[in-house]
Amino acid sequence: MTWVAWRQQRPQVLASLAVIAAVAGVVVFFRFDAMSYMRDNGITGCLRVDEGRCESAAMNAFSDEYTSYVSVIPLVLLCLPVLLGMFAGAPLFAREFEHGTHIFTLTQSVGRTRWWATKSTIAGVPVVVGTLVLGLVATWGLRPLSYVAHGRMVTPGFETQGLVLAAYTLVAFAVGATAGLLARNTVVAMASTIGLYLVLLVGVSALARPHYLDPVENRGTVAEGAAIGSQSGRSLVPDDAWRVDSSYFDPSGQKVSFDPSSCRSADNSIENCLTRQNIASLSARFHPDNQFWGFQLIESVVFLVIAAALLGTGVWALLRRLL
Amino acid sequence: MTTTTRDAALEAVGLGKRYRRGWALRDCTFELPTGRVSALVGPNGAGKSTLMALSTGLLRPTSGVIRVLGKEPGGGGTHQELAFLAQDKPLYRRFTVDEVLRAGQALNPGWDHAYAHRLVREAGVNLDARVGTLSGGQRTRVALAVALGRRPQLLMLDEPLADLDPLAREEVMQTVMAEVAETGMTVLLSSHVLADMEGVCDHLILLAAGRVHLVGDVEDLIADHRLMIGPRRPAGHGLRPESVVEARATGRQETVLVRDGGWHGATGWELHEPTLEELAMAYLRSASPQRPARTRQETVA
């Protein structure tokens, strides 16, 4: 069965691996390109702006140089799992039903569970392992560009590095394969893959992800806090962190609300506007960069569970009814 | 009727299969003894393909049991001794013929590779040709080689000759019959072209509207029936209604198919042994929806 499944899936598997390798090649190229730029401009190893060598002007020039690459590559990486799911997963069973070839295989001495398991393994494992490698390559390749990408805790950096790329691919593949088993139509299976993948990705990132680990809280005076986002390197929230929320306090320590829309141009700065609204100190909660691997691990487990449920549904459907 | 004690190659008891649109097969009880070449005859939609899918395990019965060589089909693949050739001969279109045979080898423990290769060579099919480029006849020959390469005890062919030219039909039947002569394999062959079956089949299963109407060895069935031809009478044929399978008036003549010795004592008729085609056609016409279905079973006990 293994040989038959491989012979059937060979074009898709090789094409998928070629695409993954091409994207990985681009990521590797830009890592070396960025490294040499940083060396030429004396900012080697700078991940954020600081008062020393990594001064603001040089870092901003670096950012301008690579901003188009850093905005395009995550989109490519984000589309990859769903594309692999559509082309490796959706036709896997749907095309067999469309051509009636499942009748050929299942009327040999091969049980349907083995048929399902072998085909799924041959088609699924290469793309999942491929995207796992790609995710790790992307983590490594985008590291020097961390400042340009605003870190790897926020979208789309988080989704396109580390382990989750492989977990998303597995889910997209499972959606495609199972939809193909249920709908028995490649186009329907492909459409389901896009639809369900987007729902799962957005749903998990909005509902579950903020709660994986407790955020870190930083408190500071208005003068310190106003530096948030000014990229001066002194802010309450590191610029590669994922900011959760902010709270504002009056001089007596009471929590108050802040209305940014009432800031006037006469205030000149956010600092003046805060002071005028009687705000003395503020705090911010955020997920720092060192939570990256923890978040990656938890999100991967979440998607592994989803994938297992989807694949289980496929097996159930396969055993319940056929032909 | 002769009594045989041979095992059944295929046995159905109260077998039924319901799809969403209704029953495709209902209350089927019959036995196909080993060593027979049986014609599974019925109009389109009679349940022939459903019966074969139930035998291979592709479908599960809604009611009743089907046994292939004594074993109920399960989820573990088709019975190793049963080979099935589906109606549209599904093969992987992008495989070469050689790869199709290799797939047969990979998917079947008892595979006879040399034999399958010989069958394909005899059919004059190029081993390097892709399946998608083969003609209907060549494709049937390759699919048949895969089916026979399993060295089955029971071969099921669903409309194997449907899209073949007369020469290819003859060649396919010759291949099958050569294997039958050599190994004594049982064959169940479905078709709605009765002429293909005449002289080849020694057993008949007649399905109509999801029910079995006639089962038995052709010899016995013919011995049990007579075609009576006589002048048309205004008062009808005057025969016992329960023994009349079908009566047809053509012009001034009347043709009646009678069973179970119903012809004894009738005078003024010309008696003929019916051909397999005449027999089957009479049953198929009598089972058509305009007339109440008659359940008739001739099992070889």
mmCIF file of N, CA and C in Angstrom, chain B residues 52-92:
data_model
loop_
_atom_site.group_PDB
_atom_site.id
_atom_site.type_symbol
_atom_site.label_atom_id
_atom_site.label_comp_id
_atom_site.label_asym_id
_atom_site.label_seq_id
_atom_site.Cartn_x
_atom_site.Cartn_y
_atom_site.Cartn_z
ATOM 1 N N MET B 52 -23.110 -6.600 -5.827
ATOM 2 C CA MET B 52 -21.664 -6.831 -5.926
ATOM 3 C C MET B 52 -20.912 -5.997 -4.895
ATOM 4 N N ALA B 53 -21.353 -4.756 -4.690
ATOM 5 C CA ALA B 53 -20.689 -3.901 -3.695
ATOM 6 C C ALA B 53 -20.845 -4.490 -2.293
ATOM 7 N N LEU B 54 -21.994 -5.108 -2.033
ATOM 8 C CA LEU B 54 -22.195 -5.751 -0.729
ATOM 9 C C LEU B 54 -21.259 -6.947 -0.574
ATOM 10 N N SER B 55 -21.035 -7.668 -1.675
ATOM 11 C CA SER B 55 -20.160 -8.845 -1.623
ATOM 12 C C SER B 55 -18.713 -8.453 -1.348
ATOM 13 N N THR B 56 -18.290 -7.321 -1.920
ATOM 14 C CA THR B 56 -16.893 -6.919 -1.763
ATOM 15 C C THR B 56 -16.635 -6.223 -0.441
ATOM 16 N N GLY B 57 -17.706 -5.846 0.262
ATOM 17 C CA GLY B 57 -17.513 -5.129 1.518
ATOM 18 C C GLY B 57 -17.461 -3.626 1.339
ATOM 19 N N LEU B 58 -17.648 -3.141 0.099
ATOM 20 C CA LEU B 58 -17.686 -1.698 -0.114
ATOM 21 C C LEU B 58 -18.926 -1.101 0.537
ATOM 22 N N LEU B 59 -19.987 -1.894 0.586
ATOM 23 C CA LEU B 59 -21.226 -1.473 1.242
ATOM 24 C C LEU B 59 -21.564 -2.464 2.338
ATOM 25 N N ARG B 60 -22.281 -1.975 3.343
ATOM 26 C CA ARG B 60 -22.782 -2.859 4.394
ATOM 27 C C ARG B 60 -24.260 -3.087 4.160
ATOM 28 N N PRO B 61 -24.720 -4.315 4.383
ATOM 29 C CA PRO B 61 -26.154 -4.543 4.220
ATOM 30 C C PRO B 61 -26.974 -3.777 5.262
ATOM 31 N N THR B 62 -28.163 -3.335 4.850
ATOM 32 C CA THR B 62 -29.087 -2.716 5.803
ATOM 33 C C THR B 62 -29.772 -3.813 6.608
ATOM 34 N N SER B 63 -30.055 -4.936 5.930
ATOM 35 C CA SER B 63 -30.641 -6.066 6.634
ATOM 36 C C SER B 63 -30.096 -7.346 6.022
ATOM 37 N N GLY B 64 -30.203 -8.433 6.781
ATOM 38 C CA GLY B 64 -29.780 -9.725 6.259
ATOM 39 C C GLY B 64 -28.272 -9.895 6.232
ATOM 40 N N VAL B 65 -27.865 -10.986 5.616
ATOM 41 C CA VAL B 65 -26.455 -11.366 5.612
ATOM 42 C C VAL B 65 -26.037 -11.728 4.196
ATOM 43 N N ILE B 66 -24.789 -11.433 3.889
ATOM 44 C CA ILE B 66 -24.199 -11.990 2.678
ATOM 45 C C ILE B 66 -22.900 -12.660 3.073
ATOM 46 N N ARG B 67 -22.661 -13.842 2.509
ATOM 47 C CA ARG B 67 -21.435 -14.562 2.823
ATOM 48 C C ARG B 67 -20.688 -14.861 1.548
ATOM 49 N N VAL B 68 -19.404 -14.521 1.540
ATOM 50 C CA VAL B 68 -18.531 -14.818 0.407
ATOM 51 C C VAL B 68 -17.650 -15.982 0.839
ATOM 52 N N LEU B 69 -17.815 -17.130 0.190
ATOM 53 C CA LEU B 69 -17.060 -18.341 0.546
ATOM 54 C C LEU B 69 -17.136 -18.582 2.052
ATOM 55 N N GLY B 70 -18.347 -18.353 2.575
ATOM 56 C CA GLY B 70 -18.590 -18.640 3.986
ATOM 57 C C GLY B 70 -18.270 -17.516 4.948
ATOM 58 N N LYS B 71 -17.679 -16.435 4.429
ATOM 59 C CA LYS B 71 -17.292 -15.350 5.334
ATOM 60 C C LYS B 71 -18.037 -14.059 5.019
ATOM 61 N N GLU B 72 -18.487 -13.378 6.083
ATOM 62 C CA GLU B 72 -19.136 -12.089 5.869
ATOM 63 C C GLU B 72 -18.077 -11.037 5.571
ATOM 64 N N PRO B 73 -18.307 -10.202 4.555
ATOM 65 C CA PRO B 73 -17.325 -9.155 4.264
ATOM 66 C C PRO B 73 -17.238 -8.168 5.420
ATOM 67 N N GLY B 74 -16.008 -7.751 5.764
ATOM 68 C CA GLY B 74 -15.820 -6.787 6.841
ATOM 69 C C GLY B 74 -15.038 -5.591 6.347
ATOM 70 N N GLY B 75 -14.456 -4.873 7.286
ATOM 71 C CA GLY B 75 -13.714 -3.673 6.914
ATOM 72 C C GLY B 75 -12.275 -3.950 6.500
ATOM 73 N N GLY B 76 -11.873 -5.217 6.562
ATOM 74 C CA GLY B 76 -10.462 -5.535 6.317
ATOM 75 C C GLY B 76 -10.136 -5.808 4.869
ATOM 76 N N GLY B 77 -10.862 -5.171 3.950
ATOM 77 C CA GLY B 77 -10.605 -5.413 2.545
ATOM 78 C C GLY B 77 -11.486 -6.530 2.024
ATOM 79 N N THR B 78 -11.488 -6.663 0.724
ATOM 80 C CA THR B 78 -12.304 -7.682 0.086
ATOM 81 C C THR B 78 -11.715 -9.064 0.379
ATOM 82 N N HIS B 79 -12.602 -10.055 0.501
ATOM 83 C CA HIS B 79 -12.181 -11.435 0.715
ATOM 84 C C HIS B 79 -11.050 -11.778 -0.257
ATOM 85 N N GLN B 80 -10.008 -12.366 0.294
ATOM 86 C CA GLN B 80 -8.818 -12.596 -0.516
ATOM 87 C C GLN B 80 -9.085 -13.474 -1.737
ATOM 88 N N GLU B 81 -10.112 -14.298 -1.631
ATOM 89 C CA GLU B 81 -10.412 -15.211 -2.743
ATOM 90 C C GLU B 81 -11.462 -14.645 -3.691
ATOM 91 N N LEU B 82 -11.862 -13.397 -3.458
ATOM 92 C CA LEU B 82 -12.843 -12.764 -4.336
ATOM 93 C C LEU B 82 -12.172 -11.643 -5.113
ATOM 94 N N ALA B 83 -12.297 -11.687 -6.433
ATOM 95 C CA ALA B 83 -11.802 -10.571 -7.234
ATOM 96 C C ALA B 83 -12.992 -9.897 -7.892
ATOM 97 N N PHE B 84 -12.927 -8.584 -7.952
ATOM 98 C CA PHE B 84 -14.063 -7.809 -8.433
ATOM 99 C C PHE B 84 -13.595 -6.844 -9.507
ATOM 100 N N LEU B 85 -14.337 -6.829 -10.599
ATOM 101 C CA LEU B 85 -14.043 -5.876 -11.670
ATOM 102 C C LEU B 85 -15.246 -4.956 -11.784
ATOM 103 N N ALA B 86 -15.053 -3.697 -11.372
ATOM 104 C CA ALA B 86 -16.177 -2.759 -11.326
ATOM 105 C C ALA B 86 -16.562 -2.298 -12.719
ATOM 106 N N GLN B 87 -17.765 -1.771 -12.788
ATOM 107 C CA GLN B 87 -18.382 -1.441 -14.065
ATOM 108 C C GLN B 87 -17.524 -0.539 -14.956
ATOM 109 N N ASP B 88 -16.993 0.544 -14.406
ATOM 110 C CA ASP B 88 -16.226 1.454 -15.267
ATOM 111 C C ASP B 88 -14.721 1.201 -15.175
ATOM 112 N N LYS B 89 -14.347 0.014 -14.689
ATOM 113 C CA LYS B 89 -12.939 -0.409 -14.627
ATOM 114 C C LYS B 89 -12.028 0.682 -14.092
ATOM 115 N N PRO B 90 -12.267 1.129 -12.861
ATOM 116 C CA PRO B 90 -11.440 2.207 -12.331
ATOM 117 C C PRO B 90 -9.996 1.765 -12.137
ATOM 118 N N LEU B 91 -9.091 2.505 -12.741
ATOM 119 C CA LEU B 91 -7.648 2.286 -12.561
ATOM 120 C C LEU B 91 -7.036 3.675 -12.455
ATOM 121 N N TYR B 92 -5.899 3.758 -11.774
ATOM 122 C CA TYR B 92 -5.245 5.062 -11.667
ATOM 123 C C TYR B 92 -4.771 5.509 -13.031
#
